[in-house]
Structures are given as structure tokens and as C-alpha cells.
PDB file of C-alpha atoms in Angstrom:
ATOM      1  CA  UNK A 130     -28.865  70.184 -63.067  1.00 96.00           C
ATOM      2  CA  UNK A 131     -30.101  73.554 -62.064  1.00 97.00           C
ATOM      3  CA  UNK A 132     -31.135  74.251 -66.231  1.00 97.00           C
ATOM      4  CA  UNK A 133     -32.434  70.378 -66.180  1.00 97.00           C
ATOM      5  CA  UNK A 134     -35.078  71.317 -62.818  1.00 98.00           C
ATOM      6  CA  UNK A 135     -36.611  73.945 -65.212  1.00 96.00           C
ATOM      7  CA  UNK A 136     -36.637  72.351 -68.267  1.00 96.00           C
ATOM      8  CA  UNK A 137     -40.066  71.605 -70.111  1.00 95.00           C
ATOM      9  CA  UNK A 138     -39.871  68.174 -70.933  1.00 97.00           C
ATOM     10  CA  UNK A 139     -40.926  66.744 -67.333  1.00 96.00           C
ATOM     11  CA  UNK A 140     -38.110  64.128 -68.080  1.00 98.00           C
ATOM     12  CA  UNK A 141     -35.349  65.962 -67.722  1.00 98.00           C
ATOM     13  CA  UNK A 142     -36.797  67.797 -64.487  1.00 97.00           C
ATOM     14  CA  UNK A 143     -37.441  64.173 -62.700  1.00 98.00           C
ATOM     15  CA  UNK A 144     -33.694  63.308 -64.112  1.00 98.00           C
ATOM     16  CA  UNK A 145     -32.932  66.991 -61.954  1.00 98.00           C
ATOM     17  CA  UNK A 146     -34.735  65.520 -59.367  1.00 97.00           C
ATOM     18  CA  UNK A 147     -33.540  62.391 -58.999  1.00 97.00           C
ATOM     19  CA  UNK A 148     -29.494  62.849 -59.878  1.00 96.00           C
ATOM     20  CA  UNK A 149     -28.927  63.296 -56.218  1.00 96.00           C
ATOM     21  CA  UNK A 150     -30.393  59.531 -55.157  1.00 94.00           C
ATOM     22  CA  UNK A 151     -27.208  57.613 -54.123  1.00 92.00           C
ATOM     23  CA  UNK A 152     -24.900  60.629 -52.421  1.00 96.00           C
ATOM     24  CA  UNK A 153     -26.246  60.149 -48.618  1.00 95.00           C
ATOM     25  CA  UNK A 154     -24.093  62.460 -46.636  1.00 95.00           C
ATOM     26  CA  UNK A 155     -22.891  64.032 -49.551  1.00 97.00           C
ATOM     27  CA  UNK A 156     -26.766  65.385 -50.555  1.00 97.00           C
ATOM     28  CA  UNK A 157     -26.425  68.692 -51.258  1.00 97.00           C
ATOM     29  CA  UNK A 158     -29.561  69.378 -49.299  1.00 97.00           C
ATOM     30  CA  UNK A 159     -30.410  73.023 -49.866  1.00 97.00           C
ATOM     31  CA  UNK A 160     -30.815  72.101 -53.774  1.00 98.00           C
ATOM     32  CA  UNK A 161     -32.733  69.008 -53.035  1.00 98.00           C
ATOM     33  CA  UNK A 162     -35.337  70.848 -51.176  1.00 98.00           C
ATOM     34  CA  UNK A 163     -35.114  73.808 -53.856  1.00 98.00           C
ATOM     35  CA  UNK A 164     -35.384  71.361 -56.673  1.00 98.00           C
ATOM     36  CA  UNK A 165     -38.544  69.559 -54.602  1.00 98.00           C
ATOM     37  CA  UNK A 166     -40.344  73.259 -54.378  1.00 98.00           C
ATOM     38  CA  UNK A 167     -39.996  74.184 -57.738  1.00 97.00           C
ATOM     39  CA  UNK A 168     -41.652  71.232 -58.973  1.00 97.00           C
ATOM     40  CA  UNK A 169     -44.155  70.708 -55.932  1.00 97.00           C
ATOM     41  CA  UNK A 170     -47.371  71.897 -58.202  1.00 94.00           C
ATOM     42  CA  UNK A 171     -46.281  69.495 -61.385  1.00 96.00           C
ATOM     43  CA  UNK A 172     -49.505  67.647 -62.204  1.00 95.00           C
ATOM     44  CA  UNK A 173     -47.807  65.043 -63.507  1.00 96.00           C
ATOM     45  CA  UNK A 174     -47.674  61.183 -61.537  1.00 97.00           C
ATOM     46  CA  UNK A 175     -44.036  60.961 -62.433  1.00 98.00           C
ATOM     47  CA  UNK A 176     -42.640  63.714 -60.977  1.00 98.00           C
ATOM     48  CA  UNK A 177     -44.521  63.548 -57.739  1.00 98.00           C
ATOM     49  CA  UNK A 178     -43.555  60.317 -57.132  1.00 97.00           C
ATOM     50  CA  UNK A 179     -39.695  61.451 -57.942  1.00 98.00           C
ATOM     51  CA  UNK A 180     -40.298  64.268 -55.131  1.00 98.00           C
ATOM     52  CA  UNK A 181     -41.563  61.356 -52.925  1.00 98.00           C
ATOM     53  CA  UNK A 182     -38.335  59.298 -53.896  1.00 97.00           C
ATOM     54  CA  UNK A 183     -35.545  61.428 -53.599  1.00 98.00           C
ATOM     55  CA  UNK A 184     -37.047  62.867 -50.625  1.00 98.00           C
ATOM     56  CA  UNK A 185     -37.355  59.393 -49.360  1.00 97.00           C
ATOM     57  CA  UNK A 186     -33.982  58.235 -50.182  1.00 97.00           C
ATOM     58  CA  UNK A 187     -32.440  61.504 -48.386  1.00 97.00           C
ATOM     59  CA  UNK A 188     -34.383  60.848 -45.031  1.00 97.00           C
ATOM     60  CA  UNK A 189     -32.247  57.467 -45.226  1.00 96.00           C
ATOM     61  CA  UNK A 190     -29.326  59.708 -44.221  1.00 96.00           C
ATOM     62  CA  UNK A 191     -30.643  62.817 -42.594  1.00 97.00           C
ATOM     63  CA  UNK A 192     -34.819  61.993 -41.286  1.00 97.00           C
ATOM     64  CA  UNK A 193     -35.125  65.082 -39.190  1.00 97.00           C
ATOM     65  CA  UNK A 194     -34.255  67.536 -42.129  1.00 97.00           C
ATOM     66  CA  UNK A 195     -36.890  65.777 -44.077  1.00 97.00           C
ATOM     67  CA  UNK A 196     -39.222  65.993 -41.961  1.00 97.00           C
ATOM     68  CA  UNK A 197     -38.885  69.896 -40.926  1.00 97.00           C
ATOM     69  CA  UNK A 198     -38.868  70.487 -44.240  1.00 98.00           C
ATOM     70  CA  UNK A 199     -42.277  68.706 -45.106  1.00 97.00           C
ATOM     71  CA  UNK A 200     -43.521  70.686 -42.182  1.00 96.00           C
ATOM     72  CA  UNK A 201     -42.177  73.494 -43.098  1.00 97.00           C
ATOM     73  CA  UNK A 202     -43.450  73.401 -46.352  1.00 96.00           C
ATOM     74  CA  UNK A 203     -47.406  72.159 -44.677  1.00 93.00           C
ATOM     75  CA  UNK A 204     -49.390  72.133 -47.873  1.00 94.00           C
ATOM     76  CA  UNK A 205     -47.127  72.301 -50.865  1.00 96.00           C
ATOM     77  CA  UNK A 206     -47.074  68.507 -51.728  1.00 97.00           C
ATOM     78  CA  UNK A 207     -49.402  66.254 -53.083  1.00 97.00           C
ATOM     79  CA  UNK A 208     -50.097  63.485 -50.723  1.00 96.00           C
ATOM     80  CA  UNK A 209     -48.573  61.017 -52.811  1.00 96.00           C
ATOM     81  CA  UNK A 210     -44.942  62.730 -52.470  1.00 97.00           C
ATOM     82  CA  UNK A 211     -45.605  63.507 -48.907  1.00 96.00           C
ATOM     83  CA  UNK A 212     -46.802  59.505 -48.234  1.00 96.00           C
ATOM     84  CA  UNK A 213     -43.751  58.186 -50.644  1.00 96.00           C
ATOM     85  CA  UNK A 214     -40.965  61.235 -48.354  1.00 97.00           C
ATOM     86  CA  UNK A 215     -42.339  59.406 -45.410  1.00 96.00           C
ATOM     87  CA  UNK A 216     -42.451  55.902 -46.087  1.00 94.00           C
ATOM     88  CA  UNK A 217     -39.631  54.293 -43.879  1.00 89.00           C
ATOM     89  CA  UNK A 218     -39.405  57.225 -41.323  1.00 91.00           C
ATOM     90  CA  UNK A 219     -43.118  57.906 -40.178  1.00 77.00           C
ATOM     91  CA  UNK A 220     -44.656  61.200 -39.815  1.00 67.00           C
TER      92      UNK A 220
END
């Protein structure tokens, strides 16, 4: 995964993104949040939404590392990832 988060086809880097979805506890965390920062500027819908989502799906088992993280990181994230990261844990 770490060659798919840089690939060019955006694809591949949402499939990076994304590959983590259904491990809960088992998240490695530091490589979510690495994976979510190097694609934080994509312009593309798709992948912002996939920050959003795996982001989202994570707070499911760990909401306070999300969080710190999106305020940690104040700035970096389209709204739309930010809004989707957030969505069943408020701000």
C-alpha cells in the first residue's frame, strides 16, 4: 500500500486509502493519518471523500485520535473530508 498512496492513477491511491476500512482496533493508525496527509491537497471529489471515509470509519473505533488529528492538522482538509471524518462523532 505504501507504493499504491503515491501512485498516479488517483485509483489506486483511494484503493491505499481505503484498504484499511474494516480492521477497527487493528487500524494501523500512524499510516492512516500518513496516507490521509499525503493526499490532503488531491483536487479530486473521490479521494476527498475516501479521506472523509476511512477517517470516518476509524473514529468508529478510536473518536478521540480522529479528532486530535483533524485538529492537529487545522487547515489541511477540504471541508468535505473534514464534514464526512466527522459525521457520526461531532466536532
Amino acid at each position: 500500500m505504501d507504493a499504491w498512496i503515491v501512485d498516479e492513477d488517483m485509483w489506486v491511491a483511494r484503493t491505499a486509502l481505503l484498504h484499511q476500512l474494516r480492521y477497527k482496533e487493528h487500524t494501523d493508525s500512524e499510516r492512516l493519518f500518513a496516507y490521509c496527509l499525503r493526499q490532503s491537497g488531491h483536487p479530486d471529489f473521490f479521494i476527498r471523500k475516501a479521506i472523509g471515509w476511512c477517517l470516518r470509519e476509524y473514529a468508529k473505533t478510536d473518536p478521540a485520535a480522529v479528532r486530535g488529528f483533524l485538529a492537529r492538522e487545522k487547515g489541511r482538509f477540504a471541508p468535505l473530508s473534514v464534514r464526512e471524518a466527522l459525521k457520526n462523532i461531532g466536532a
